[in-house]
Amino acid sequence: LQVCCERGLAFFVFFARGCMDYIFPASYAWGNFSVLAVGIWAIVQRDSLDAITMFLIGLLLTAVTDLIHISVFYPSHKDLSDLKRFSVGMAIFSFLLKPVSCYLVYQMCRERGGD
């Protein structure tokens, strides 16, 4: 059970790569790091249904806001250096892994007694 949740948090590794070049505003980092903190709380308190539910809701909300950030703040072609291309690529990869993370966290929520 704990292994699934840790794999669910794996997208944060890619998120950190996406923040390397400061392409996105601070709200991108604050939102994802806040969900990371709630995710750590959900791992530590294994019997808490509230923690895992808040983590799932946070993941869903950050998936929406990540899509908005990527679509609005994507740099133009003339400003796209290799570092920026890598950073945006990691942010997109993180966004693509969020549904998998949401599914794993949802399974954990059901195991803890959620509906």
Coordinates of N, CA and C in Angstrom, one line a residue, residues 1-11 43 46 104 108:
L1 N 0.8 -1.2 0.0 CA 0.0 0.0 0.0 C 0.9 1.3 0.0
Q2 N 1.9 1.3 0.8 CA 2.7 2.4 0.9 C 3.6 2.6 -0.4
V3 N 3.9 1.5 -1.0 CA 4.7 1.6 -2.3 C 3.8 2.2 -3.4
C4 N 2.5 1.9 -3.4 CA 1.7 2.5 -4.4 C 1.6 4.1 -4.2
C5 N 1.5 4.5 -3.0 CA 1.4 5.9 -2.7 C 2.8 6.6 -3.0
E6 N 3.9 5.9 -2.8 CA 5.1 6.5 -3.1 C 5.3 6.6 -4.6
R7 N 4.8 5.6 -5.3 CA 4.8 5.7 -6.8 C 3.9 6.8 -7.3
G8 N 2.8 7.0 -6.5 CA 1.9 8.1 -6.9 C 2.5 9.5 -6.7
L9 N 3.5 9.6 -5.9 CA 4.2 10.8 -5.7 C 5.4 11.0 -6.6
A10 N 5.6 10.0 -7.5 CA 6.8 10.1 -8.4 C 6.7 11.2 -9.3
F11 N 5.6 11.7 -9.7 CA 5.5 12.8 -10.6 C 6.1 14.1 -10.1
I43 N 0.8 9.9 3.6 CA 1.7 8.7 3.8 C 2.0 8.4 5.3
R46 N -1.4 6.7 8.0 CA -2.0 5.7 7.1 C -3.5 5.4 7.4
L104 N -3.9 5.8 -8.5 CA -3.3 5.1 -7.4 C -3.8 5.7 -6.0
M108 N -6.0 3.9 -3.0 CA -5.7 4.0 -1.5 C -6.8 4.5 -0.7

